[in-house]
Short mmCIF file of C-alpha atoms and ligand atoms in Angstrom, two decimals:
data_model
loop_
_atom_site.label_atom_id
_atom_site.label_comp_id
_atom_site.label_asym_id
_atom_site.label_seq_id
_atom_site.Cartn_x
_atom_site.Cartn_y
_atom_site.Cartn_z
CA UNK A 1 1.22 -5.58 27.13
CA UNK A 2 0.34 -1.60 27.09
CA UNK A 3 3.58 -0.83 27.00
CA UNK A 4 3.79 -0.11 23.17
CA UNK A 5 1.35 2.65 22.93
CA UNK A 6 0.28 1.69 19.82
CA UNK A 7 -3.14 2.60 20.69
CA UNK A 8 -1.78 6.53 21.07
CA UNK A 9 -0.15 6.24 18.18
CA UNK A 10 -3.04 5.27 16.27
CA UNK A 11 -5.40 8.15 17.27
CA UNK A 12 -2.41 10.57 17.09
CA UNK A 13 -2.22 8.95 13.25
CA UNK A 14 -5.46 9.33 12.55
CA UNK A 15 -5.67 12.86 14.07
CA UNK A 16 -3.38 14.03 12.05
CA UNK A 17 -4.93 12.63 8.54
CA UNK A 18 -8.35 14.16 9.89
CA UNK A 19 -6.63 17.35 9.56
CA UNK A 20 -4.76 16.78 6.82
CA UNK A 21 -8.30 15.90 5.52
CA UNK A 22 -10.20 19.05 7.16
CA UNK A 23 -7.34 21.35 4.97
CA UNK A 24 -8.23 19.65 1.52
CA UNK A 25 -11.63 19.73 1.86
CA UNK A 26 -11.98 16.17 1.49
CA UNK A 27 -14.16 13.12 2.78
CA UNK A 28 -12.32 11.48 5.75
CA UNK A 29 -14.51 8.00 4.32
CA UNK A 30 -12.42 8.30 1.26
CA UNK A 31 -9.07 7.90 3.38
CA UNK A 32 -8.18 4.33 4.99
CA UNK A 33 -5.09 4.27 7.54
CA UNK A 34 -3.34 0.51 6.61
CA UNK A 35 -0.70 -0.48 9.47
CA UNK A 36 2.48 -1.58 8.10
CA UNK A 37 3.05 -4.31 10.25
CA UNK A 38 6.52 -5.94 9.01
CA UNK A 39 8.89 -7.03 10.91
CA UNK A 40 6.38 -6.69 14.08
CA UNK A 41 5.51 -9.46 16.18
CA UNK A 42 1.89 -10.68 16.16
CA UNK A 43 0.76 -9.22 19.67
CA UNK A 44 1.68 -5.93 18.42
CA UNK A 45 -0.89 -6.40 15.18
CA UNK A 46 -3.30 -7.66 17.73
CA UNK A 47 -3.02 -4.35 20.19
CA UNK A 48 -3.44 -2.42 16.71
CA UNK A 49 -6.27 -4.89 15.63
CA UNK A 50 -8.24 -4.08 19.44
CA UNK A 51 -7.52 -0.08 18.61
CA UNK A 52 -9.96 -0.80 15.45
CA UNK A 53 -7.27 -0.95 12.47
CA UNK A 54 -8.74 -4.13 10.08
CA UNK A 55 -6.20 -3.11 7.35
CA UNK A 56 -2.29 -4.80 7.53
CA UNK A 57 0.54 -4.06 5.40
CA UNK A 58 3.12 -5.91 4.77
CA UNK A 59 5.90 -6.69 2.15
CA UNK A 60 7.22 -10.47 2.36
CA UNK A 61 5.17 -13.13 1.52
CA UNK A 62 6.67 -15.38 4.35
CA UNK A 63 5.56 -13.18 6.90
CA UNK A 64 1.91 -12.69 5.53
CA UNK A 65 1.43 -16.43 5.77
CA UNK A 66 3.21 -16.57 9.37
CA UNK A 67 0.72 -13.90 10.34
CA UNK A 68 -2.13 -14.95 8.68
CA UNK A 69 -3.69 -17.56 10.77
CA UNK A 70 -2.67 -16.18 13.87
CA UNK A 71 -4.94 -13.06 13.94
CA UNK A 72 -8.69 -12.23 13.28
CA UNK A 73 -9.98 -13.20 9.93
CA UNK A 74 -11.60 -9.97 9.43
CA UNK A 75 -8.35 -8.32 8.20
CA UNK A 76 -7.37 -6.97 5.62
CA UNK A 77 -3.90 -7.85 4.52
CA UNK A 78 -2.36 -5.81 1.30
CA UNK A 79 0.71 -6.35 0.06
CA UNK A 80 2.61 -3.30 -0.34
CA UNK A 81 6.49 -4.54 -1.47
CA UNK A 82 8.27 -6.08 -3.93
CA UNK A 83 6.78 -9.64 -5.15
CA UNK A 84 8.43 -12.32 -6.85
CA UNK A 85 5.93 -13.94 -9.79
CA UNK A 86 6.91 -17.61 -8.18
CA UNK A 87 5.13 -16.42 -4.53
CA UNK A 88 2.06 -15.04 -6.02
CA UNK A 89 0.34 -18.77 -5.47
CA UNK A 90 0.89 -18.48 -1.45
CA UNK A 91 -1.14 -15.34 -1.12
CA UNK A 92 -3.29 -15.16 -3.44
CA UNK A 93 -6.26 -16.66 -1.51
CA UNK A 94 -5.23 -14.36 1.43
CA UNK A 95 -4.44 -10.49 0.47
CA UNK A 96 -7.07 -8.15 -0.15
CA UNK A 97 -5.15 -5.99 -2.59
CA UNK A 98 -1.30 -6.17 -4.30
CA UNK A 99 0.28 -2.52 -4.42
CA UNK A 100 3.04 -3.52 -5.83
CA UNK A 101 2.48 -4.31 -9.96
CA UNK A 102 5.37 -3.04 -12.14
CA UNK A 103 5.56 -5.87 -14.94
CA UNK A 104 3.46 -7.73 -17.21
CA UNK A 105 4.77 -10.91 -15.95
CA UNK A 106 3.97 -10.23 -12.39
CA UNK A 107 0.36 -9.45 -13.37
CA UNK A 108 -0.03 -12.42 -15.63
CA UNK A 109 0.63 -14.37 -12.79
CA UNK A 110 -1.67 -12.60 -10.52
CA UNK A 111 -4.30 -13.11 -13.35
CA UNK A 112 -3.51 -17.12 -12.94
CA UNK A 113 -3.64 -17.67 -9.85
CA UNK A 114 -6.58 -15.31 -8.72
CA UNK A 115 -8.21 -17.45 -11.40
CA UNK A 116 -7.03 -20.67 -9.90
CA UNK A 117 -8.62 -19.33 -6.40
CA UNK A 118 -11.70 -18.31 -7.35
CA UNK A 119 -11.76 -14.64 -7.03
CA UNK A 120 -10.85 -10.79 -8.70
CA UNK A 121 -7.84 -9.35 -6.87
CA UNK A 122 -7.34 -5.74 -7.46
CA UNK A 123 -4.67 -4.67 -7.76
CA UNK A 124 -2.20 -1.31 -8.32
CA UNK A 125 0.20 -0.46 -10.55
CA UNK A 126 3.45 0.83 -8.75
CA UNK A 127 5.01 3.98 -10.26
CA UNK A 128 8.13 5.22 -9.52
CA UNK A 129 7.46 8.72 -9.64
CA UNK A 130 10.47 10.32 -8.71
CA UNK A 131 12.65 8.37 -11.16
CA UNK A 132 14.90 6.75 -8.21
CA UNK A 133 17.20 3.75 -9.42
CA UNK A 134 17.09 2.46 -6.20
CA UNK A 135 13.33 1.85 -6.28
CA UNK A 136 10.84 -0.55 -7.84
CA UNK A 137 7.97 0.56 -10.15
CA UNK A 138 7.15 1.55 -13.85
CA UNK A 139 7.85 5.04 -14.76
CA UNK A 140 5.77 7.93 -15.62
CA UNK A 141 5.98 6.98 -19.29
CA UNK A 142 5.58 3.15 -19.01
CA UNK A 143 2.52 3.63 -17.01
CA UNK A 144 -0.22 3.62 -19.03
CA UNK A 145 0.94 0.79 -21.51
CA UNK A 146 0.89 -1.58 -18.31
CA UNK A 147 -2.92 -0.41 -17.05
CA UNK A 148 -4.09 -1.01 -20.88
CA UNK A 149 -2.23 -4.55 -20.62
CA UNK A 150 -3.43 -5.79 -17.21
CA UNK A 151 -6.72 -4.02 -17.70
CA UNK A 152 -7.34 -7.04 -20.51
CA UNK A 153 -6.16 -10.04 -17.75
CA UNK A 154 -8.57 -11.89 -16.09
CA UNK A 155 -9.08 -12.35 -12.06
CA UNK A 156 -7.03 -9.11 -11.62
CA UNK A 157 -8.69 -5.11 -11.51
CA UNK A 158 -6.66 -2.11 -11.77
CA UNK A 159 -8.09 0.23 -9.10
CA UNK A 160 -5.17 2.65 -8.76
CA UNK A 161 -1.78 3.83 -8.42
CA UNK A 162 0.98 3.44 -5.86
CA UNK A 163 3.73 4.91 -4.90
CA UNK A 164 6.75 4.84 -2.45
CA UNK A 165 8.19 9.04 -2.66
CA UNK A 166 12.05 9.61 -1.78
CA UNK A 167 13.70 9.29 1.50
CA UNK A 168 13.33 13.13 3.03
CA UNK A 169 13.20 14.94 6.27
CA UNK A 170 10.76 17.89 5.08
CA UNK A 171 7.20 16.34 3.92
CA UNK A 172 7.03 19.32 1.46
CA UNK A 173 10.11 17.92 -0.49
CA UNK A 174 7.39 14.82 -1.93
CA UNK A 175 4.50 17.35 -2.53
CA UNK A 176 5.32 17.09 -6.20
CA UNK A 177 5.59 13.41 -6.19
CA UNK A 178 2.06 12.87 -5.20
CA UNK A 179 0.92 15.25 -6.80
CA UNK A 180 2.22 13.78 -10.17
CA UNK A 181 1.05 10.31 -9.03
CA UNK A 182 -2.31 12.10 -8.77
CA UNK A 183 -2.33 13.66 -12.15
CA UNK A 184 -1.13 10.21 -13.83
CA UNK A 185 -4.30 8.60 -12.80
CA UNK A 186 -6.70 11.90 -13.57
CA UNK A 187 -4.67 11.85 -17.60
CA UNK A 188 -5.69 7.57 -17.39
CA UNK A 189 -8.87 8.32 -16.30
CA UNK A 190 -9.59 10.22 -19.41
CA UNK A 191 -8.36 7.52 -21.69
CA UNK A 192 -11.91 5.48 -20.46
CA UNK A 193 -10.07 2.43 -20.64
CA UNK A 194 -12.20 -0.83 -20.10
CA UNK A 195 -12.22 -2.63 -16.98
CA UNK A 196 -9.80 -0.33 -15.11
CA UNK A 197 -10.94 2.11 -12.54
CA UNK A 198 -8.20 4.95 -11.13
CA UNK A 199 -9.88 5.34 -7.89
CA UNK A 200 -7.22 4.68 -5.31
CA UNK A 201 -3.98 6.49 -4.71
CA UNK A 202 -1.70 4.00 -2.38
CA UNK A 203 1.00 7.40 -1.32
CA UNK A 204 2.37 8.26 2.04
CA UNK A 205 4.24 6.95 4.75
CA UNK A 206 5.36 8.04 8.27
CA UNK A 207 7.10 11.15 7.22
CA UNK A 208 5.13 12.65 4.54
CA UNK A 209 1.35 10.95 5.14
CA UNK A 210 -0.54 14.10 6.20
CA UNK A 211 0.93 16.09 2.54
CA UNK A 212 -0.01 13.01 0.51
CA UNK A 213 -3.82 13.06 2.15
CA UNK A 214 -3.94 16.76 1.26
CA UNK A 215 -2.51 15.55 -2.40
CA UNK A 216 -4.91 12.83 -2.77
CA UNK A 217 -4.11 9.56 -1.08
CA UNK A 218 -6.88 6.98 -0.74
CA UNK A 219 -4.46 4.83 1.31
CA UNK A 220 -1.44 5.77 3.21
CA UNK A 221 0.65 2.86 4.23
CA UNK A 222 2.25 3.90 8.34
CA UNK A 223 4.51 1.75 9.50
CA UNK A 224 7.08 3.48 12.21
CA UNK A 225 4.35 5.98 13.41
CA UNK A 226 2.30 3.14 14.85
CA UNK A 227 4.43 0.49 15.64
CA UNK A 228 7.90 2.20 15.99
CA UNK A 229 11.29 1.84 15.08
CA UNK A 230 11.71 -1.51 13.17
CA UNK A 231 14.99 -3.44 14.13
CA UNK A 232 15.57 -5.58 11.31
CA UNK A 233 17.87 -7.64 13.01
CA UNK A 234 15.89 -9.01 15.14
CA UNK A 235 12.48 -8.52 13.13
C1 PLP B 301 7.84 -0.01 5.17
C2 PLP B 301 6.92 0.57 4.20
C3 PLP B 301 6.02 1.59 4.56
C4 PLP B 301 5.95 2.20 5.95
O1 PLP B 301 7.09 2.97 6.21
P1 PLP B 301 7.18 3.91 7.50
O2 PLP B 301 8.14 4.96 7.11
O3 PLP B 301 7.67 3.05 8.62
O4 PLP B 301 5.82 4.44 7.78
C5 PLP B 301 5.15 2.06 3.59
N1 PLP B 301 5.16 1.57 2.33
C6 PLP B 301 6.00 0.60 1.95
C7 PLP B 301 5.94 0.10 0.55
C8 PLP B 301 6.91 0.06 2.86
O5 PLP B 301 7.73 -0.91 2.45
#
């Protein structure tokens, strides 16, 4: 079951943020590669699991939990899309982070049931950066108000920022998208707000990962340029 090159893909991947990296001056320990696994089948996660990736991405609940107990429990699962305050209970024992926090509600419900399982889950705050009204996330303004109001919930920590930049064929285009993701946390980070810490940026994807390292990212999220096309059809 070579026949994916996933394995290529993943060096290539991780070449390229190295770089990306090298040109910023910054710490390749402060960068972690997650694998957006969705729609994949679970011997592709596994050939991407032997290559030495621990940390998953995915966006539906239903196929975190088909996933879950089929593959090593050393991963790292985040959720990276949309999630619906009534599904929070099924993962909440089983993600390592949520990306994906744009209201109140959803993080009061986070709060709950992290409480209810026994642990902290951090958590970031999803911005939508570019002002798209086809995409989830808080805006620029709304931002802060929603760190100061999860940053008083139990069972949840703020650690950062997220965001998913426009569709675009030139990287370059969403330069000023991370950037201003970037800045947002630096102007929070200056508030000193209690129990929050800024300290992750969650920005980049298959077309513009390498710009968002050199921006900032702490995480990028690559889906297609490890895995491939996704056929949603079938996936
Ligand atoms: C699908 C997805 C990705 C990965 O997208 P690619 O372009 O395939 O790398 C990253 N982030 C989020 C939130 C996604 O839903």
């Amino acid at each position: 079951m070579n026949s994916y090159m996933i394995k290529d893909n993943i060096k290539q991947v991780n070449d390229n943020i190295s770089k990306a990296a090298l040109k910023a001056g910054r710490d390749l320990k402060t960068i972690t590669l997650i694998a957006v696994s969705k729609t994949k089948p679970v011997d592709m996660l596994k050939e991407a699991y032997d290559a030495g990736v621990r940390d998953f991405g995915e966006n539906k609940v239903q196929e975190i939990l088909e996933k879950y107990d089929k593959l090593p429990g050393d991963i790292r699962w985040h959720m990276i899309g949309h999630l619906q305050t009534n599904k929070v209970k099924y993962i909440a024992d089983k993600v390592c982070m949520i990306h994906s926090v744009d209201s109140l509600k959803l993080a009061k419900e986070i709060s709950k049931q992290a409480i209810k399982a026994g642990r902290t889950i951090p958590v970031l705050i999803e911005v939508n950066v570019a002002d798209e009204e086809s995409k989830f996330g808080v805006s620029i303004e709304d931002c802060e108000a929603l760190v100061r109001e999860a940053a008083m919930l139990p069972g949840i920590k703020v650690s950062g920022l997220m965001t998913v930049a426009p569709y675009t064929t030139d990287p370059e285009d969403n330069r000023i998208y991370f950037n201003r993701l970037k800045q947002l946390s630096v102007d929070i980070t200056s508030k000193n707000i209690d129990n929050i810490t800024m300290g992750v940026l969650s920005m980049g994807m298959t077309g513009d990962y390498e710009v968002a390292v050199e921006e900032g990212a702490g995480l990028v999220r690559v889906g297609t340029g490890i895995f491939g096309e996704r056929n949603y059809a079938i996936g």
